[in-house]
Amino acid sequence: MQAAVLFGPSQPLIVEEVHLEAPRAGEVRVRVGATGLCHSDLHYLDGHRDGPYPMIMGHEGAGVVEAVGPGVEGVAEGDHVVLSFRPNCGRCAHCLRGESVICDGHRGPRQMMHDGTARASLRGEPLYVFTRLGTFAEHLVCPAEQAIPIRRDVPWEVAALIGCSVTTGVCAVTNAAGVRPGDTVAVIGCGGVGLNAVQGARLVSAGQIIAVDTLDSKLEYARSFGATHTVNASREDVVAAVRDLSGGGVDYAFEVIGLPVTIEQAVECIRPGGKAVVVGMTPLGAKVSVDAYPLVFQQKTLMGTSYGNAHPPRDIPRLADLYKAGRLDLDRLVSRRYPLSQINEGFAALKRGEVARGVVTFA
Ligand SMILES: [Zn+2]
Ligand SMILES: [Zn+2]
C-alpha cells in the first residue's frame, strides 16, 4: 500500500510503497477513505516539531474497518470510523474524570502501537506513525480505542475533518468554554479550526460572533459560517475593534493560531469575568506575557484546550449527526481535493492560507 513518509525535518513527504501487518490484540485495520491536511502535520514538515523518523504523517482521517484484532469490542469489520488522534484508555485518572483528551494511561511512544512495536514497515525497517495513526496512507493499523464508529451516510472527506478540525473548533466552544445562547464571542484566526469555532458559536446561538483574521478572503468565509462581525487584523487594532463592537469586551475570545501575540490579544479582548481560550497549537517553549492585575481584579480566565476537551466516543458521533441534520456546514470546509501523490502541493496551499481545508481522497 502507499503512504506519505517523512524522513526528516524540513523535508517534503515522499510517497512510498509500504508493508502493513495485520492488527494484533486490541487493534484495528482501517482502509482510509480521506484524510485532511492540518497545521499540526505542517509543524513537522516545517521542522518546528521533531521526529521520530521515518514516520507516516497524518492524524485527521476516516475510513472503513477492514479487520479487527483479538479482543476488540465496540468496533467491528465494516464499521465506518472517524480516527481520533488521542488515546482513551478508559482506566487512568483523567479518563475516569471524563477528560480523555489528556489520557495518560499508555506509557509507550505516541508513534507506535501500545506494545511498543510498529505495524508498518518500509524495505524491512519499521515505520513510526503520527499519533499512532499515520492517516496519509491507503490503510493503517491503530489501537481500537482510536477508531470511533459513526453513521454510514457521512462522506469520507467530511468524516475525516471531524477527526480533528471540526471537533477541535466546535467542542472548544461547546465543551471547553461552555458558551451559552446570547454570549458574545471573538474568534482570532479563521483557518480550518477557527471556522469551526465560528460554527460552534453559531450552533449554540451565541449572540455576537466576531471573526478576526488578516485575510479578507478568510473573513468572508467566516461570515458565511456564521460570523456576525469581522475585524481585519492587518488594518485594524484588534483589541480596540473587538472591545468597541462588543461594548467593552466579549464573554469569550478563542485564539486559534497559537502565537503569543494573539493569545495576549485574546486576554485583552474579553470583558471582566470573561474567558480567553487558547485553541491554537503554540510553538514549543512559547511564553505569553499577560497583565496579572486584571486577571485578579477583573476575574479574567486564561485557559487552554486540546481537541476541544472532547470525549471522542461521545462527541464524534454527535457531530456527525449535527452535520446530517444540517446544523453544521462541513461540506464547504473542504475547499480542495488532492490525490496522495500531490500531498506536498496541498501543504504548500495550506501554508499560503489559500484553503479552508485541503483533503486527500483515496479511490
Ligand atoms: Zn489537526
Ligand atoms: Zn486514560
mmCIF file with all atom_site columns, N, CA and C in Angstrom, residues 92-131:
data_model
loop_
_atom_site.group_PDB
_atom_site.id
_atom_site.type_symbol
_atom_site.label_atom_id
_atom_site.label_alt_id
_atom_site.label_comp_id
_atom_site.label_asym_id
_atom_site.label_entity_id
_atom_site.label_seq_id
_atom_site.pdbx_PDB_ins_code
_atom_site.Cartn_x
_atom_site.Cartn_y
_atom_site.Cartn_z
_atom_site.occupancy
_atom_site.B_iso_or_equiv
_atom_site.pdbx_formal_charge
_atom_site.auth_seq_id
_atom_site.auth_comp_id
_atom_site.auth_asym_id
_atom_site.auth_atom_id
_atom_site.pdbx_PDB_model_num
ATOM 1   N N  . CYS A 1 92  ? -7.298  5.416  33.307 1.00 0.00 ? 92  CYS A N  1
ATOM 2   C CA . CYS A 1 92  ? -6.431  6.348  34.045 1.00 0.00 ? 92  CYS A CA 1
ATOM 3   C C  . CYS A 1 92  ? -7.283  7.402  34.761 1.00 0.00 ? 92  CYS A C  1
ATOM 4   N N  . ALA A 1 93  ? -6.654  8.169  35.630 1.00 0.00 ? 93  ALA A N  1
ATOM 5   C CA . ALA A 1 93  ? -7.390  9.166  36.421 1.00 0.00 ? 93  ALA A CA 1
ATOM 6   C C  . ALA A 1 93  ? -8.083  10.181 35.517 1.00 0.00 ? 93  ALA A C  1
ATOM 7   N N  . HIS A 1 94  ? -7.420  10.568 34.419 1.00 0.00 ? 94  HIS A N  1
ATOM 8   C CA . HIS A 1 94  ? -8.036  11.557 33.522 1.00 0.00 ? 94  HIS A CA 1
ATOM 9   C C  . HIS A 1 94  ? -9.263  10.976 32.831 1.00 0.00 ? 94  HIS A C  1
ATOM 10  N N  . CYS A 1 95  ? -9.135  9.751  32.314 1.00 0.00 ? 95  CYS A N  1
ATOM 11  C CA . CYS A 1 95  ? -10.286 9.115  31.666 1.00 0.00 ? 95  CYS A CA 1
ATOM 12  C C  . CYS A 1 95  ? -11.446 8.965  32.643 1.00 0.00 ? 95  CYS A C  1
ATOM 13  N N  . LEU A 1 96  ? -11.133 8.600  33.889 1.00 0.00 ? 96  LEU A N  1
ATOM 14  C CA . LEU A 1 96  ? -12.201 8.397  34.873 1.00 0.00 ? 96  LEU A CA 1
ATOM 15  C C  . LEU A 1 96  ? -12.907 9.705  35.222 1.00 0.00 ? 96  LEU A C  1
ATOM 16  N N  . ARG A 1 97  ? -12.194 10.833 35.031 1.00 0.00 ? 97  ARG A N  1
ATOM 17  C CA . ARG A 1 97  ? -12.834 12.143 35.243 1.00 0.00 ? 97  ARG A CA 1
ATOM 18  C C  . ARG A 1 97  ? -13.553 12.637 33.992 1.00 0.00 ? 97  ARG A C  1
ATOM 19  N N  . GLY A 1 98  ? -13.523 11.836 32.926 1.00 0.00 ? 98  GLY A N  1
ATOM 20  C CA . GLY A 1 98  ? -14.147 12.275 31.678 1.00 0.00 ? 98  GLY A CA 1
ATOM 21  C C  . GLY A 1 98  ? -13.275 13.208 30.870 1.00 0.00 ? 98  GLY A C  1
ATOM 22  N N  . GLU A 1 99  ? -11.967 13.223 31.185 1.00 0.00 ? 99  GLU A N  1
ATOM 23  C CA . GLU A 1 99  ? -11.032 14.102 30.477 1.00 0.00 ? 99  GLU A CA 1
ATOM 24  C C  . GLU A 1 99  ? -10.122 13.256 29.595 1.00 0.00 ? 99  GLU A C  1
ATOM 25  N N  . SER A 1 100 ? -10.722 12.513 28.667 1.00 0.00 ? 100 SER A N  1
ATOM 26  C CA . SER A 1 100 ? -9.920  11.531 27.943 1.00 0.00 ? 100 SER A CA 1
ATOM 27  C C  . SER A 1 100 ? -8.894  12.158 27.016 1.00 0.00 ? 100 SER A C  1
ATOM 28  N N  . VAL A 1 101 ? -9.063  13.436 26.639 1.00 0.00 ? 101 VAL A N  1
ATOM 29  C CA . VAL A 1 101 ? -8.064  14.066 25.755 1.00 0.00 ? 101 VAL A CA 1
ATOM 30  C C  . VAL A 1 101 ? -6.677  14.074 26.406 1.00 0.00 ? 101 VAL A C  1
ATOM 31  N N  . ILE A 1 102 ? -6.647  14.174 27.749 1.00 0.00 ? 102 ILE A N  1
ATOM 32  C CA . ILE A 1 102 ? -5.348  14.192 28.426 1.00 0.00 ? 102 ILE A CA 1
ATOM 33  C C  . ILE A 1 102 ? -5.037  12.836 29.074 1.00 0.00 ? 102 ILE A C  1
ATOM 34  N N  . CYS A 1 103 ? -5.645  11.779 28.522 1.00 0.00 ? 103 CYS A N  1
ATOM 35  C CA . CYS A 1 103 ? -5.377  10.405 28.960 1.00 0.00 ? 103 CYS A CA 1
ATOM 36  C C  . CYS A 1 103 ? -3.869  10.147 29.025 1.00 0.00 ? 103 CYS A C  1
ATOM 37  N N  . ASP A 1 104 ? -3.434  9.585  30.155 1.00 0.00 ? 104 ASP A N  1
ATOM 38  C CA . ASP A 1 104 ? -2.020  9.211  30.241 1.00 0.00 ? 104 ASP A CA 1
ATOM 39  C C  . ASP A 1 104 ? -1.866  7.744  30.635 1.00 0.00 ? 104 ASP A C  1
ATOM 40  N N  . GLY A 1 105 ? -2.839  6.957  30.207 1.00 0.00 ? 105 GLY A N  1
ATOM 41  C CA . GLY A 1 105 ? -2.842  5.547  30.586 1.00 0.00 ? 105 GLY A CA 1
ATOM 42  C C  . GLY A 1 105 ? -1.903  4.676  29.771 1.00 0.00 ? 105 GLY A C  1
ATOM 43  N N  . HIS A 1 106 ? -1.333  5.238  28.698 1.00 0.00 ? 106 HIS A N  1
ATOM 44  C CA . HIS A 1 106 ? -0.406  4.454  27.871 1.00 0.00 ? 106 HIS A CA 1
ATOM 45  C C  . HIS A 1 106 ? 0.983   5.068  27.971 1.00 0.00 ? 106 HIS A C  1
ATOM 46  N N  . ARG A 1 107 ? 1.965   4.267  28.285 1.00 0.00 ? 107 ARG A N  1
ATOM 47  C CA . ARG A 1 107 ? 3.299   4.800  28.556 1.00 0.00 ? 107 ARG A CA 1
ATOM 48  C C  . ARG A 1 107 ? 4.204   4.808  27.324 1.00 0.00 ? 107 ARG A C  1
ATOM 49  N N  . GLY A 1 108 ? 3.852   4.030  26.316 1.00 0.00 ? 108 GLY A N  1
ATOM 50  C CA . GLY A 1 108 ? 4.739   3.898  25.168 1.00 0.00 ? 108 GLY A CA 1
ATOM 51  C C  . GLY A 1 108 ? 4.779   5.147  24.314 1.00 0.00 ? 108 GLY A C  1
ATOM 52  N N  . PRO A 1 109 ? 5.699   5.196  23.342 1.00 0.00 ? 109 PRO A N  1
ATOM 53  C CA . PRO A 1 109 ? 5.789   6.349  22.446 1.00 0.00 ? 109 PRO A CA 1
ATOM 54  C C  . PRO A 1 109 ? 4.506   6.531  21.636 1.00 0.00 ? 109 PRO A C  1
ATOM 55  N N  . ARG A 1 110 ? 4.182   7.783  21.324 1.00 0.00 ? 110 ARG A N  1
ATOM 56  C CA . ARG A 1 110 ? 2.927   8.109  20.633 1.00 0.00 ? 110 ARG A CA 1
ATOM 57  C C  . ARG A 1 110 ? 2.989   7.791  19.139 1.00 0.00 ? 110 ARG A C  1
ATOM 58  N N  . GLN A 1 111 ? 4.087   7.209  18.687 1.00 0.00 ? 111 GLN A N  1
ATOM 59  C CA . GLN A 1 111 ? 4.212   6.918  17.253 1.00 0.00 ? 111 GLN A CA 1
ATOM 60  C C  . GLN A 1 111 ? 4.297   5.411  16.992 1.00 0.00 ? 111 GLN A C  1
ATOM 61  N N  . MET A 1 112 ? 3.970   4.613  18.021 1.00 0.00 ? 112 MET A N  1
ATOM 62  C CA . MET A 1 112 ? 3.998   3.154  17.897 1.00 0.00 ? 112 MET A CA 1
ATOM 63  C C  . MET A 1 112 ? 2.703   2.588  18.490 1.00 0.00 ? 112 MET A C  1
ATOM 64  N N  . MET A 1 113 ? 2.463   1.322  18.261 1.00 0.00 ? 113 MET A N  1
ATOM 65  C CA . MET A 1 113 ? 1.328   0.683  18.912 1.00 0.00 ? 113 MET A CA 1
ATOM 66  C C  . MET A 1 113 ? 1.621   0.546  20.410 1.00 0.00 ? 113 MET A C  1
ATOM 67  N N  . HIS A 1 114 ? 0.606   0.178  21.182 1.00 0.00 ? 114 HIS A N  1
ATOM 68  C CA . HIS A 1 114 ? 0.766   0.166  22.640 1.00 0.00 ? 114 HIS A CA 1
ATOM 69  C C  . HIS A 1 114 ? 1.758   -0.882 23.118 1.00 0.00 ? 114 HIS A C  1
ATOM 70  N N  . ASP A 1 115 ? 2.039   -1.900 22.299 1.00 0.00 ? 115 ASP A N  1
ATOM 71  C CA . ASP A 1 115 ? 3.041   -2.887 22.728 1.00 0.00 ? 115 ASP A CA 1
ATOM 72  C C  . ASP A 1 115 ? 4.461   -2.449 22.332 1.00 0.00 ? 115 ASP A C  1
ATOM 73  N N  . GLY A 1 116 ? 4.596   -1.217 21.839 1.00 0.00 ? 116 GLY A N  1
ATOM 74  C CA . GLY A 1 116 ? 5.921   -0.677 21.541 1.00 0.00 ? 116 GLY A CA 1
ATOM 75  C C  . GLY A 1 116 ? 6.489   -1.105 20.201 1.00 0.00 ? 116 GLY A C  1
ATOM 76  N N  . THR A 1 117 ? 5.669   -1.745 19.369 1.00 0.00 ? 117 THR A N  1
ATOM 77  C CA . THR A 1 117 ? 6.154   -2.160 18.055 1.00 0.00 ? 117 THR A CA 1
ATOM 78  C C  . THR A 1 117 ? 5.343   -1.459 16.958 1.00 0.00 ? 117 THR A C  1
ATOM 79  N N  . ALA A 1 118 ? 5.863   -1.556 15.721 1.00 0.00 ? 118 ALA A N  1
ATOM 80  C CA . ALA A 1 118 ? 5.233   -0.909 14.574 1.00 0.00 ? 118 ALA A CA 1
ATOM 81  C C  . ALA A 1 118 ? 4.523   -1.953 13.720 1.00 0.00 ? 118 ALA A C  1
ATOM 82  N N  . ARG A 1 119 ? 3.450   -1.538 13.044 1.00 0.00 ? 119 ARG A N  1
ATOM 83  C CA . ARG A 1 119 ? 2.778   -2.429 12.084 1.00 0.00 ? 119 ARG A CA 1
ATOM 84  C C  . ARG A 1 119 ? 3.191   -2.122 10.646 1.00 0.00 ? 119 ARG A C  1
ATOM 85  N N  . ALA A 1 120 ? 3.631   -0.894 10.386 1.00 0.00 ? 120 ALA A N  1
ATOM 86  C CA . ALA A 1 120 ? 4.031   -0.512 9.032  1.00 0.00 ? 120 ALA A CA 1
ATOM 87  C C  . ALA A 1 120 ? 5.549   -0.603 8.917  1.00 0.00 ? 120 ALA A C  1
ATOM 88  N N  . SER A 1 121 ? 6.013   -0.999 7.731  1.00 0.00 ? 121 SER A N  1
ATOM 89  C CA . SER A 1 121 ? 7.458   -1.074 7.528  1.00 0.00 ? 121 SER A CA 1
ATOM 90  C C  . SER A 1 121 ? 7.784   -0.716 6.082  1.00 0.00 ? 121 SER A C  1
ATOM 91  N N  . LEU A 1 122 ? 9.009   -0.245 5.893  1.00 0.00 ? 122 LEU A N  1
ATOM 92  C CA . LEU A 1 122 ? 9.495   0.155  4.571  1.00 0.00 ? 122 LEU A CA 1
ATOM 93  C C  . LEU A 1 122 ? 10.827  -0.561 4.330  1.00 0.00 ? 122 LEU A C  1
ATOM 94  N N  . ARG A 1 123 ? 10.874  -1.372 3.325  1.00 0.00 ? 123 ARG A N  1
ATOM 95  C CA . ARG A 1 123 ? 12.073  -2.159 2.998  1.00 0.00 ? 123 ARG A CA 1
ATOM 96  C C  . ARG A 1 123 ? 12.612  -2.874 4.258  1.00 0.00 ? 123 ARG A C  1
ATOM 97  N N  . GLY A 1 124 ? 11.659  -3.420 5.048  1.00 0.00 ? 124 GLY A N  1
ATOM 98  C CA . GLY A 1 124 ? 12.046  -4.216 6.213  1.00 0.00 ? 124 GLY A CA 1
ATOM 99  C C  . GLY A 1 124 ? 12.295  -3.411 7.480  1.00 0.00 ? 124 GLY A C  1
ATOM 100 N N  . GLU A 1 125 ? 12.323  -2.065 7.373  1.00 0.00 ? 125 GLU A N  1
ATOM 101 C CA . GLU A 1 125 ? 12.568  -1.226 8.549  1.00 0.00 ? 125 GLU A CA 1
ATOM 102 C C  . GLU A 1 125 ? 11.229  -0.708 9.096  1.00 0.00 ? 125 GLU A C  1
ATOM 103 N N  . PRO A 1 126 ? 11.036  -0.776 10.423 1.00 0.00 ? 126 PRO A N  1
ATOM 104 C CA . PRO A 1 126 ? 9.765   -0.300 10.989 1.00 0.00 ? 126 PRO A CA 1
ATOM 105 C C  . PRO A 1 126 ? 9.556   1.201  10.752 1.00 0.00 ? 126 PRO A C  1
ATOM 106 N N  . LEU A 1 127 ? 8.301   1.578  10.549 1.00 0.00 ? 127 LEU A N  1
ATOM 107 C CA . LEU A 1 127 ? 7.939   2.980  10.356 1.00 0.00 ? 127 LEU A CA 1
ATOM 108 C C  . LEU A 1 127 ? 7.155   3.466  11.568 1.00 0.00 ? 127 LEU A C  1
ATOM 109 N N  . TYR A 1 128 ? 7.486   4.660  12.031 1.00 0.00 ? 128 TYR A N  1
ATOM 110 C CA . TYR A 1 128 ? 6.653   5.304  13.038 1.00 0.00 ? 128 TYR A CA 1
ATOM 111 C C  . TYR A 1 128 ? 5.386   5.821  12.368 1.00 0.00 ? 128 TYR A C  1
ATOM 112 N N  . VAL A 1 129 ? 4.328   5.992  13.159 1.00 0.00 ? 129 VAL A N  1
ATOM 113 C CA . VAL A 1 129 ? 3.089   6.572  12.631 1.00 0.00 ? 129 VAL A CA 1
ATOM 114 C C  . VAL A 1 129 ? 2.648   7.706  13.557 1.00 0.00 ? 129 VAL A C  1
ATOM 115 N N  . PHE A 1 130 ? 2.347   8.852  12.969 1.00 0.00 ? 130 PHE A N  1
ATOM 116 C CA . PHE A 1 130 ? 1.996   10.051 13.727 1.00 0.00 ? 130 PHE A CA 1
ATOM 117 C C  . PHE A 1 130 ? 0.719   9.795  14.529 1.00 0.00 ? 130 PHE A C  1
ATOM 118 N N  . THR A 1 131 ? 0.742   10.114 15.813 1.00 0.00 ? 131 THR A N  1
ATOM 119 C CA . THR A 1 131 ? -0.376  9.962  16.771 1.00 0.00 ? 131 THR A CA 1
ATOM 120 C C  . THR A 1 131 ? -0.962  8.546  16.778 1.00 0.00 ? 131 THR A C  1
#
